Structure formats: C-alpha cells, structure tokens
Coordinates of C-alpha atoms and ligand atoms in Angstrom, one line a residue:
X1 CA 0.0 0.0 0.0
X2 CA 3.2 2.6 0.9
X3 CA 4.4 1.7 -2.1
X4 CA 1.6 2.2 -3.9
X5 CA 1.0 5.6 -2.9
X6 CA 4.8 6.8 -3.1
X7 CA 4.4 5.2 -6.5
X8 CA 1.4 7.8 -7.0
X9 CA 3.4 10.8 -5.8
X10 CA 6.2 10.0 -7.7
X11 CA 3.8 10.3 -10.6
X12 CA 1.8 13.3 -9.9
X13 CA 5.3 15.5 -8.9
X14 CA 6.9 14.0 -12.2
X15 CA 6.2 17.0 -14.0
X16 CA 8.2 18.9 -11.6
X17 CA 10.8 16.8 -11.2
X18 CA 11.4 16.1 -15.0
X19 CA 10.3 19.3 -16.2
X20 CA 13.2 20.7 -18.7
X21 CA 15.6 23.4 -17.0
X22 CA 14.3 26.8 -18.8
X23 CA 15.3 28.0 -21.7
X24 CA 18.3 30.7 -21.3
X25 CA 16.8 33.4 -24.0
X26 CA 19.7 36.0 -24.0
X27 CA 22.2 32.7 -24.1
X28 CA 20.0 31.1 -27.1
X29 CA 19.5 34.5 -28.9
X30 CA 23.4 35.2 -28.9
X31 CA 23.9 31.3 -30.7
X32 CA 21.4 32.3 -33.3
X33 CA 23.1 35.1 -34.0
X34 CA 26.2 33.2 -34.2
X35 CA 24.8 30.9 -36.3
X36 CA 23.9 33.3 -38.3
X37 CA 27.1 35.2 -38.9
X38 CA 28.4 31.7 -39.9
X39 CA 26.3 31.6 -42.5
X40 CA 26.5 35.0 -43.7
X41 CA 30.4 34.6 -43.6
X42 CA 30.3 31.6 -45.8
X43 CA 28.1 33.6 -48.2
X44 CA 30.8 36.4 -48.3
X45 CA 33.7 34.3 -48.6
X46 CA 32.2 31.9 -51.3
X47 CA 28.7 33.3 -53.0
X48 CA 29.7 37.0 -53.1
X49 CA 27.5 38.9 -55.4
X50 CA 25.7 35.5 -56.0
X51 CA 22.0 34.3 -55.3
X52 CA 22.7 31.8 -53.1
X53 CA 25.5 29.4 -51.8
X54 CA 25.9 25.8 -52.1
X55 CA 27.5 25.1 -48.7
X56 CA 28.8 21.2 -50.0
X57 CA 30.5 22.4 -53.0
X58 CA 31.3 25.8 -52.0
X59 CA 30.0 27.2 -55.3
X60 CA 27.5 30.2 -55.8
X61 CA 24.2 29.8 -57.4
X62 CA 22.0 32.1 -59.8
X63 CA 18.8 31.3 -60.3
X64 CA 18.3 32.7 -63.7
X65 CA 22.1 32.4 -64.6
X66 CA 22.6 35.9 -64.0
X67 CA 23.0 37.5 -60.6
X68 CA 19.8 39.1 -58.7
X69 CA 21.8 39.5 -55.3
X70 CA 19.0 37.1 -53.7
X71 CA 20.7 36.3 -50.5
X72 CA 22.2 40.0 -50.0
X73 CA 18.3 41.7 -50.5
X74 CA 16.9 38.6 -48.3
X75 CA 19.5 39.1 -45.9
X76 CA 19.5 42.9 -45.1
X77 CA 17.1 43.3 -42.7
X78 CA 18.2 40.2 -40.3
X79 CA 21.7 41.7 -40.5
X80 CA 20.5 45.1 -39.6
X81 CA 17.9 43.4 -36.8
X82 CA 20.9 41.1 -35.5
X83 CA 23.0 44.3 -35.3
X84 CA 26.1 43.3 -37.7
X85 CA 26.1 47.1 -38.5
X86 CA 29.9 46.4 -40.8
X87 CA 27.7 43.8 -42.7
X88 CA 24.8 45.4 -42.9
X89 CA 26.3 48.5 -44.4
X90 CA 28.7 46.4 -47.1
X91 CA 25.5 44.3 -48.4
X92 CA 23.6 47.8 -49.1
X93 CA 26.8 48.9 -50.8
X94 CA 26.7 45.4 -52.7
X95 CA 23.1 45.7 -53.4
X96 CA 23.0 50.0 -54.6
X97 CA 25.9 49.6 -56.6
X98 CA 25.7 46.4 -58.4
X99 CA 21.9 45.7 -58.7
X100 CA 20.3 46.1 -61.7
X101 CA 16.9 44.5 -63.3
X102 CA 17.5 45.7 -66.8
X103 CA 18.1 42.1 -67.6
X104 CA 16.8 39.6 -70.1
X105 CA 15.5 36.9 -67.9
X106 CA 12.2 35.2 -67.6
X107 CA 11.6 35.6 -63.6
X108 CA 9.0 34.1 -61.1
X109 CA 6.9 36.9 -59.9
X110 CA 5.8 36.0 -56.5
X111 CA 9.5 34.5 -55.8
X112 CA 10.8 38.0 -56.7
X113 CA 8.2 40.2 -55.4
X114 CA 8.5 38.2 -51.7
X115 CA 12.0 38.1 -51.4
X116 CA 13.6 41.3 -53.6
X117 CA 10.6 43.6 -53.6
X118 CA 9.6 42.5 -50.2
X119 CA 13.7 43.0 -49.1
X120 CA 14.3 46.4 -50.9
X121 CA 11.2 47.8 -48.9
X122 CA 11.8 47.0 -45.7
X123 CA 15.8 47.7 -46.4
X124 CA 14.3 51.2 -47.0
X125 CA 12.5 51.6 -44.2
X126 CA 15.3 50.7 -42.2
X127 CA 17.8 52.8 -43.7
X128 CA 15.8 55.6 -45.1
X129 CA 18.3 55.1 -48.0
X130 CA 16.2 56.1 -51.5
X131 CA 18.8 54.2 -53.4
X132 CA 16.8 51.2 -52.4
X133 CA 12.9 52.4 -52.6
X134 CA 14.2 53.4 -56.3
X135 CA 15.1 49.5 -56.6
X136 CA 11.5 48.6 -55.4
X137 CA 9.7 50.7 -57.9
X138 CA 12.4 50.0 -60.7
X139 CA 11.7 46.1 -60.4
X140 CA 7.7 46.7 -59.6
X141 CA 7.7 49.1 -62.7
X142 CA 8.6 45.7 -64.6
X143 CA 6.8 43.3 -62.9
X144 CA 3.4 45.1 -64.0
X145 CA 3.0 43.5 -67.6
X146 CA 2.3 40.0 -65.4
X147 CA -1.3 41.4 -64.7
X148 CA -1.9 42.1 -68.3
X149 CA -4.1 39.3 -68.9
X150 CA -8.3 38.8 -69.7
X151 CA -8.4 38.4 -65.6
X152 CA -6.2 40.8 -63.8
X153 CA -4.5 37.7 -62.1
X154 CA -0.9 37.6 -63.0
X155 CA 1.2 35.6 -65.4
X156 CA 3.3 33.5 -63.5
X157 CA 6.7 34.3 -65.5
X158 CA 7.6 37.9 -66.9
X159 CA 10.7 39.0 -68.6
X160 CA 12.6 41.8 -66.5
X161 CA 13.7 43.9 -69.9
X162 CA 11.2 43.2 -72.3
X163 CA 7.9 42.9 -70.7
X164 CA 7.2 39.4 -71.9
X165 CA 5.1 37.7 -69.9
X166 CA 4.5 33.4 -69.7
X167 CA 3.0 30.7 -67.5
X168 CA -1.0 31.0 -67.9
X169 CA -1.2 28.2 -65.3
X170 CA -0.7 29.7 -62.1
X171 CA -2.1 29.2 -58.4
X172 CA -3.1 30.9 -55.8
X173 CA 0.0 31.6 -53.5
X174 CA 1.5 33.2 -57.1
X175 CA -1.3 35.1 -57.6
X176 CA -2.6 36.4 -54.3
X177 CA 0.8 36.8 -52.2
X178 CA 2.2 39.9 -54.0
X179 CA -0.8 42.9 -52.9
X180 CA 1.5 43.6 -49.1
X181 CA 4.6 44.2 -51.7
X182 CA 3.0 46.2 -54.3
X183 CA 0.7 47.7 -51.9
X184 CA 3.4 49.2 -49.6
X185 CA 5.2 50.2 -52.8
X186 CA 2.0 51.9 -53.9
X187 CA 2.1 54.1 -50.3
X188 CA 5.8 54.8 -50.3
X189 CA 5.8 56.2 -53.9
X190 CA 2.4 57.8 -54.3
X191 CA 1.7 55.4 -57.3
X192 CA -1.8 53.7 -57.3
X193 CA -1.0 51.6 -59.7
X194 CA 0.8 49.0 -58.0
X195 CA -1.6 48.1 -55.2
X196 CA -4.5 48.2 -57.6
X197 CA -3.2 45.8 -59.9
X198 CA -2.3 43.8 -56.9
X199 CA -5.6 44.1 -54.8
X200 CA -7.4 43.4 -58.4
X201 CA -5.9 39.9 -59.0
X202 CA -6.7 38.8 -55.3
X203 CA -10.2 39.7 -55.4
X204 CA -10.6 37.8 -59.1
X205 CA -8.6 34.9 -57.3
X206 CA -11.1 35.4 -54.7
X207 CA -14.4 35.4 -57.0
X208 CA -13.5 32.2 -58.4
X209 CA -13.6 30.4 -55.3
X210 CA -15.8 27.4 -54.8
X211 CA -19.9 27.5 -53.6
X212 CA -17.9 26.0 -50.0
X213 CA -16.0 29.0 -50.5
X214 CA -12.6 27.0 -51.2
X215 CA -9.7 27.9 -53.8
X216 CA -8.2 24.8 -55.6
X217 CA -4.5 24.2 -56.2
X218 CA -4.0 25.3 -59.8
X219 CA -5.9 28.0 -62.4
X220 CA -5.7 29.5 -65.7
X221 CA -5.2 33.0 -65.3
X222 CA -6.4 33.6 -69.2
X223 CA -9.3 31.9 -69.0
X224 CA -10.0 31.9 -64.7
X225 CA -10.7 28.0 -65.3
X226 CA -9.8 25.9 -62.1
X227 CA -7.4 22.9 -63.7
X228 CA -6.5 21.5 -60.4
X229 CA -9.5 21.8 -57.8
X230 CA -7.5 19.9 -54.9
X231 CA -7.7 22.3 -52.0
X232 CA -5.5 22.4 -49.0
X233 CA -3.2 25.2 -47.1
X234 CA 0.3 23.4 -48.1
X235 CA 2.1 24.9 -51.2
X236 CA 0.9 26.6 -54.3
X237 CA -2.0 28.2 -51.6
X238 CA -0.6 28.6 -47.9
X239 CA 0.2 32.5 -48.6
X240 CA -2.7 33.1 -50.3
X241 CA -4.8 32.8 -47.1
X242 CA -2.1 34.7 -45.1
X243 CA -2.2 37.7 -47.6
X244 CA -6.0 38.3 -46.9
X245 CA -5.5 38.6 -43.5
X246 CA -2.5 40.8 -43.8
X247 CA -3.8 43.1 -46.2
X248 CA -6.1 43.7 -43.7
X249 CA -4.2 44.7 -40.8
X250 CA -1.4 46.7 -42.8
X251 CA -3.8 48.7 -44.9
X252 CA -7.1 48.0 -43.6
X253 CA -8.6 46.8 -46.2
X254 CA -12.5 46.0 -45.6
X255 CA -12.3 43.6 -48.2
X256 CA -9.6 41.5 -47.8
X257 CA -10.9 41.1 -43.8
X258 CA -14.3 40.2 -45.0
X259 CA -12.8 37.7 -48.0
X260 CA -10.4 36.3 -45.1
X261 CA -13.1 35.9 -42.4
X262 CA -15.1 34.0 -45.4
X263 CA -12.4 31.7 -46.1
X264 CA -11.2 30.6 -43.0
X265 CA -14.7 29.8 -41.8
X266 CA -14.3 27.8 -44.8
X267 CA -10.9 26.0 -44.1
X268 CA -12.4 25.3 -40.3
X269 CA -15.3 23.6 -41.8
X270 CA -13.5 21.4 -44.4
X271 CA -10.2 21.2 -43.7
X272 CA -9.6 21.1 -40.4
X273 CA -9.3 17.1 -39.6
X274 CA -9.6 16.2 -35.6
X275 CA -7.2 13.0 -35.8
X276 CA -6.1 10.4 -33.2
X277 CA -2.8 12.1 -33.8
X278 CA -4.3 16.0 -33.5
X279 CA -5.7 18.9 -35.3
X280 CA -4.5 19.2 -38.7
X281 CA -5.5 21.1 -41.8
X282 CA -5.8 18.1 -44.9
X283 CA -7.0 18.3 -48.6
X284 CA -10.3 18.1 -50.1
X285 CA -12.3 18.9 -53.2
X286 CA -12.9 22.8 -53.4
X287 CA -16.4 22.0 -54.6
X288 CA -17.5 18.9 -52.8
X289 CA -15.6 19.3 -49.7
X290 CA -14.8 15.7 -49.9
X291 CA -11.3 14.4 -48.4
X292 CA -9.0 13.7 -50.9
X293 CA -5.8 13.4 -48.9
X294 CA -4.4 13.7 -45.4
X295 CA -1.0 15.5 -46.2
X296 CA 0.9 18.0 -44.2
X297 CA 4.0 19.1 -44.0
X298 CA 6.8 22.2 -43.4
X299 CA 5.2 24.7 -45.7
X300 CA 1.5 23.6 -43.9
X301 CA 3.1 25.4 -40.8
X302 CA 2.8 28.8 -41.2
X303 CA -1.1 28.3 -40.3
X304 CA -1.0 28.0 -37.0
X305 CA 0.8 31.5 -36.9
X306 CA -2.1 33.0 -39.3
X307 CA -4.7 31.6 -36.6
X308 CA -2.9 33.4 -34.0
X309 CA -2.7 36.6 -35.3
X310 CA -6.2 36.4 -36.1
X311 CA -7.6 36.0 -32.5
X312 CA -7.9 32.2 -33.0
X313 CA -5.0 31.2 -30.2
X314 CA -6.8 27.8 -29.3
X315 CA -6.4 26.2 -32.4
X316 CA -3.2 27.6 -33.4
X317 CA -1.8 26.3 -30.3
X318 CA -3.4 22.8 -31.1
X319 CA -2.2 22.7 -34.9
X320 CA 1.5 23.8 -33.4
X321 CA 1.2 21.0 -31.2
X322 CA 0.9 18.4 -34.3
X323 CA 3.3 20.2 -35.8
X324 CA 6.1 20.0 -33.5
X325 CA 4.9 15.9 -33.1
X326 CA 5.6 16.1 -37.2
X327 CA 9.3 17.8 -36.4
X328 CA 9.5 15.1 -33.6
X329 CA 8.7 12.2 -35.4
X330 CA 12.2 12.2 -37.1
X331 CA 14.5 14.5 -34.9
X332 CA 13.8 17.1 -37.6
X333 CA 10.2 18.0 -40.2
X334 CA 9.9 16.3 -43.3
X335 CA 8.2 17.7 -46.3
X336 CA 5.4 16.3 -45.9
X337 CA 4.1 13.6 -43.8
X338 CA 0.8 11.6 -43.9
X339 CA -0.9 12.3 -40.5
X340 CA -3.1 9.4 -40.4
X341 CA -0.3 7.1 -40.6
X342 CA 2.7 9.4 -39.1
X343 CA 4.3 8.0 -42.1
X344 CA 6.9 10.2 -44.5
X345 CA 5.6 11.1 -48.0
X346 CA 8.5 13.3 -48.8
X347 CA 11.6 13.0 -46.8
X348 CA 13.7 16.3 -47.8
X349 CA 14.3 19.4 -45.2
X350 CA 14.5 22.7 -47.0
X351 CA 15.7 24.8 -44.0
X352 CA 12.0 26.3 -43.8
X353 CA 10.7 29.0 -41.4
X354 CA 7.1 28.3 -41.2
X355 CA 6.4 26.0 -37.5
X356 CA 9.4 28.5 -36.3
X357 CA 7.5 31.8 -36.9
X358 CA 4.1 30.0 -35.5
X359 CA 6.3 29.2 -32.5
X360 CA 7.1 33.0 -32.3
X361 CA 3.6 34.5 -32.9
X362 CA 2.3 32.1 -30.2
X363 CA 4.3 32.7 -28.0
X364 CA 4.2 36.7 -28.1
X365 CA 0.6 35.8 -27.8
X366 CA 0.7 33.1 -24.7
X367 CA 4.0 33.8 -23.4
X368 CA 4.2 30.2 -22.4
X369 CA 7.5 28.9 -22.3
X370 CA 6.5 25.5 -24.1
X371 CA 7.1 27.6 -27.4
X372 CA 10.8 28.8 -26.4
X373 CA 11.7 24.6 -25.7
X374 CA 10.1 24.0 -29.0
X375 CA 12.8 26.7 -30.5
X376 CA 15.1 25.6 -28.7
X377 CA 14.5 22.1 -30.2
X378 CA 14.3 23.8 -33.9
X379 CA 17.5 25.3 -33.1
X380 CA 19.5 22.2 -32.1
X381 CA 18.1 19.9 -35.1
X382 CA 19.5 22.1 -37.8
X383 CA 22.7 22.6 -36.2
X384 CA 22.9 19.0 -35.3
X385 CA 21.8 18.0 -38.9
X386 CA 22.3 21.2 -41.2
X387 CA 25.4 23.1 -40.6
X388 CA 28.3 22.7 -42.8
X389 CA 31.8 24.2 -43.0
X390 CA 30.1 26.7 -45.1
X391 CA 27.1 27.4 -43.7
X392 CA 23.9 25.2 -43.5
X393 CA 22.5 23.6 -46.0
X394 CA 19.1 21.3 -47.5
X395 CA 18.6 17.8 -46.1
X396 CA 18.1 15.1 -49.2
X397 CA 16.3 12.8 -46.4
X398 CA 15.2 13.3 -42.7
X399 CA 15.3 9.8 -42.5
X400 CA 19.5 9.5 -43.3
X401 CA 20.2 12.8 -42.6
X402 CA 21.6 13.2 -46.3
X403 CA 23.0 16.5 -46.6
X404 CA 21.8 18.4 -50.0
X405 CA 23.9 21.4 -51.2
X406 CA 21.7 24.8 -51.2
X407 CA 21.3 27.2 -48.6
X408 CA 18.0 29.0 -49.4
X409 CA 18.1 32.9 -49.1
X410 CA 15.2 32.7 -46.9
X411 CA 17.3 30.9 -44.3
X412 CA 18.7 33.8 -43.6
X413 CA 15.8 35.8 -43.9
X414 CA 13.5 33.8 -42.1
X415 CA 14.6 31.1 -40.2
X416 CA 17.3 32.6 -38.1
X417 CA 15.2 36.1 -37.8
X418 CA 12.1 33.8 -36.3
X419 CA 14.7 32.1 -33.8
X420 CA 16.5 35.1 -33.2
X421 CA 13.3 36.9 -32.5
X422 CA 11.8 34.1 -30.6
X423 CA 14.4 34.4 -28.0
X424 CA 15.5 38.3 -27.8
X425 CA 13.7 40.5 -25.8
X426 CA 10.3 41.2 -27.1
X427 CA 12.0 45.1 -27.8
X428 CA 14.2 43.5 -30.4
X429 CA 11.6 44.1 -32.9
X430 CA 9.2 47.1 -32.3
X431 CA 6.0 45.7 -33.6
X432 CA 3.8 48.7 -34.0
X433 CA 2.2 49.1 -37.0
X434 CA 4.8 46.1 -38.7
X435 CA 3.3 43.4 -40.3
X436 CA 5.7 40.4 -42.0
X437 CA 5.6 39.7 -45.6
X438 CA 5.9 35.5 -46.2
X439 CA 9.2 36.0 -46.3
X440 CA 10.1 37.9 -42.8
X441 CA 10.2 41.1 -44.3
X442 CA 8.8 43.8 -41.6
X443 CA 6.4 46.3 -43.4
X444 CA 5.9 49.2 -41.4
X445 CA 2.9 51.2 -42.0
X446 CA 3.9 55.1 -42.2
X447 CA 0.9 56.3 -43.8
Ligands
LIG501 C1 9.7 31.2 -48.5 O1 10.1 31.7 -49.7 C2 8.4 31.9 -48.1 O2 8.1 31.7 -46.8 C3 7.2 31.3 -48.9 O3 6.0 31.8 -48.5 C4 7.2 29.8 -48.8 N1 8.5 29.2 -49.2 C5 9.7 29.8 -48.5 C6 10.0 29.2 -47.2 O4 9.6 27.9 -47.0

C-alpha cells in the first residue's frame, strides 16, 4: 500500500521533477546570432554577389544564370535586426551599386516580389536610403505586364527587360501573395498603380472560389478555369490565405478582412481534420468538400501562426502542437508527412521558417515557455543535422540525414530572424504598425 502511494506521488510530482531546465533566452539568442554570422560569412567568402551558396561544393548559385543579389536583399534586414552594422552596411553597398533588373531573364513573380521587392522595402524603411525604394519601384515598374491578362490575375513568368510575360497556369500563392509588396510600394511612392493591380488579381482569385467558399490548387489566369481543384493550405495556396489577412491589418482593407473571415470559416469547416494524432489542416475537393488526402507538411506550418494573429489562439496552439509531433517524429520536419499514418511522403528538409514563426507568434501571444523549448529544439536539429563548414544547408532525407547542397536565401531571412526573434527580448523588434511579408520582411505602415 506505501508503495503504492509513493508510486502515486512520484507520478503526480513528475512533471516537476522532470520538467526541462528553462530555456536561457539572451544565451539562445546570442547562438542564433552566431549561427547566423556563420552563415553569412560563408556567403561572403564563397557566394559573393551571387544568389545563393551551395555550402557542399562551395559554389554560388544564380537562379536565372545571371545574378539578382537574392541572399544580400533577403539578408539585409536580419543583418540590420541582428545588429552586424559592418555587414549590414557592405551588403547595401553590394546591393545599390551592383543591382540592376535591366536584364533579359524570364523571372517568377511572386518569388521576386516576396524576397527582392519584399527586401528592398523594408531595407528602406530601415535605412531611409532612397537608393533602395528606387530599386523597389524599378523592379515593380517591370513586374506590371504579369497582370496584363483577360483576368487581372498575374502571369506566373515575366521577362525583367522586355515585358514578356509566360505561364497562364498559375495558383493561388502566385497570384494572391504579391498585394503587401506592391501595396506598400503603392504608399511609399504615391503610385496607385501597383496596389490596384495587386488588390485586383486577389479579389478575381477570390471570385472564383468554390460554392464552399474554397480555392483549388492550380488556375488558368487567361481563361480563370480551375485545372487543379484539390484544396489544401500546403504549397501553391498557404500565402494566399495569409495575404488576406494581412492586407487587412497593414492597410485595412475592408475587403480583404471580409474575403479572409469567409475563407477561414471555410478552411475550419472542411479542412480542419480532428485526428487520433491531433488537429490538422488536410485536402479536399474545393467543390464537394470531400477528403481527398491527409497531407501536411513544413510549408502547412505557417497556419498555425495565421490563426494566432487572427484572434484564433486555441487552435493555433493545437495545430502547433501536431506540428512539433511532425518535427519530432524524425529528430527534424519532413516535407510532408501523412498524419493518419505518421508516415513520411517526402523525406527532404528545405531549412524552412514556417512552425518556427508559428512558434514566435504564439508565444508573443501566450507567453508560455513551451514555445521557447520548442525553439530551442528547432535550433538544435539544424545545427545538429544542417550546418556545414560553409554554412547550413538542404537535407536530401530526414530519414538518413543526407545532406543536399543549397542554402536557401530565406534561411537567412526567415529562419534565423524567427529564432532570433523568438528568444531576444520582445524590444528586439518594435512591432507597432509592422506586419511580416511570407518572407520575414517587416512592413511598417507610415501612412
Ligand atoms: C519562402 O520563400 C516563403 O516563406 C514562402 O511563403 C514559402 N516558401 C519559402 C519558405 O519555406
């Protein structure tokens, strides 16, 4: 019977007795930022004036063959948050003096708008330097033949010197994560243009959504046909849904609150999949609502954060929670995972941001420490599994641990500013009136 009952209080004091030491913040902050530097160093020394690094190989990569300065643009405002003041000031040198768009190459206009239009602006706001707001509205000046089509939605592919545009077959995250970019651009240069092309191709996205109010995966942005009507929040869509709410807060836009309100009444209803495993957000047919798949992975995870800034703390806190048992499962996140089975559908790491910024965002809104241990956690994986002599890089596999050879730009842009920001002092970043494009840039509203 003693035994019994010492058994019992052994059990219900176990959470005390086992709980994890805190998390050191100031101590955890300083490694990100040494991580960081690491990284940025590795850059310098072997990808300068380059996109991006391959950390294996030591080799630079362009993504169009010629240089945009991707990692430099992505980089700026984490170097100027982290305080590297030197490096800060020698990537803006990098970035006034050698950056030009006058070239002939067929670019992605929602990769450039999110990482180089989205990094030029809030490199201006930081800076004040015009040099760069002239960038912004250089590169959105020819970006705007994308939106030249029978819809307003934008080609997916335009041609930076000649205007050409390409890609009819686009999707949602394309199309509808480019109006906090254009729209900010609109403000800080007194030109219309930019948001309303923008805000014009959201709300067509928008119209075409199903009678369950769902988008599908894939459209033609000639004709506005749906050619892939799979819906889900994972890629091709995820941003899409973050840009409505957005929109709303940083230019409080009545419509996009009332077209965001819609659709994630929507997503609650029909995606949203109690599991025996947890809450998760799956795929089903825009039109029939129908389950289709129960997929989920890295890029999935920026929803919890998107609940939270919403209001909607319980279930972003639940949908974090399967998260971190998807990031868990391995020792670091795959892809995507099936969360009926717990089993891997595609085993690569990308170094992505998304269940770190939800950690962030929840706990600015909680404060509960559970989030800071979850960092913490995020933190050690990719060092134990991602860093390189040069940098971090791509995992081939979480299940062998297979190193890959590309450090993303938005590495640096995203996932060390999330950790970094997760563990500084909540002054680190003054929030008022900022609002983060998909790729961590801070949009400040001024007007
Ligand atoms: C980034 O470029 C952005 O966060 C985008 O919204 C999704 N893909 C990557 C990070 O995973």
């Amino acid at each position: 019977m003693r035994l019994r009952i010492a058994a019992v209080v052994l059990l219900l004091s176990a959470p005390a007795m086992f709980a994890a030491p805190p998390v050191d913040r100031a101590a955890m902050a300083a490694k990100v930022r040494a991580e960081f530097l690491h990284s940025w160093k590795a850059y310098e020394q072997y990808a300068w004036g380059h996109d991006e690094l391959r950390p294996l190989t030591k080799q630079p990569r362009d993504w169009y063959g010629q240089s945009l300065l991707m990692t430099p643009v992505d980089s700026l405002d984490t170097l100027i948050l982290m305080g590297f003041d030197n490096e800060a000031q020698k990537a803006k040198t990098l970035i006034v003096d050698r950056l030009s768009f006058d070239k002939d190459i067929d670019v992605k206009v929602f990769e450039v708008t999110i990482r180089l239009l989205g990094g030029l602006l809030s490199g201006y706001q930081l800076t004040g330097d015009a040099r760069l707001l002239h960038l912004a509205d250089d590169l959105g000046a020819r970006l705007l033949p994308a939106f030249n089509t029978p819809t307003g939605m934008p080609y997916m592919y335009v041609n930076l010197r000649t205007g050409k545009t390409s890609g009819a077959r686009s999707n949602p995250a394309e199309i509808g994560t480019l109006i906090l970019e254009f729209g900010t651009l609109s403000k800080l240069t007194n030109k219309p243009v930019y948001f309303e092309k923008a805000k014009r191709a959201i709300v067509e996205l928008y119209k075409r959504r199903s009678k369950i109010d769902l988008v599908g995966e894939e459209i033609d942005v000639e004709t506005g046909a749906w050619v892939s009507k799979a819906s889900h929040v994972g890629g091709g869509i995820d941003s899409y849904y973050e840009y409505l709410l957005k929109c709303s807060r940083l230019f409080g836009d009545k419509d996009c609150e009332s077209m965001w309100k819609t659709s994630i009444a929507a997503l609650n209803k029909h995606l949203a999949d109690e599991a025996p495993t947890g809450l998760w957000y799956g795929e089903v047919d825009m039109d029939s609502g129908k389950r289709t798949s129960s997929e989920f992975g890295a890029l999935h995870a920026f929803l919890p954060a998107v609940l939270v800034m919403s209001g909607d703390v319980k279930r972003g806190r639940r949908l974090e929670e399967s998260c971190f048992r998807m990031w868990t499962l391995r020792g670091i996140e795959p892809e995507v995972l099936d969360y009926r089975t717990m089993t891997i559908k595609h085993a690569g790491y990308q170094l992505r941001p998304e269940i770190i910024e939800s950690a962030w965002y929840l706990h600015r809104a909680t404060h509960d420490d559970r989030y800071l241990m979850m960092g913490q956690t995020f933190f050690d994986s990719i060092v134990a599994h991602c860093r390189t002599e040069a940098g971090y890089t791509t995992l081939k596999s979480v299940v062998t641990m297979e190193k890959s050879d590309l450090m993303p730009s938005y590495f640096l842009a995203e996932t060390l500013k999330y950790l970094y920001l997760l563990f500084a002092p909540d002054a680190a970043m003054n929030m008022d009136k900022v609002v983060f494009n998909t790729e961590a840039h801070p949009l400040r509203r001024t007007w």
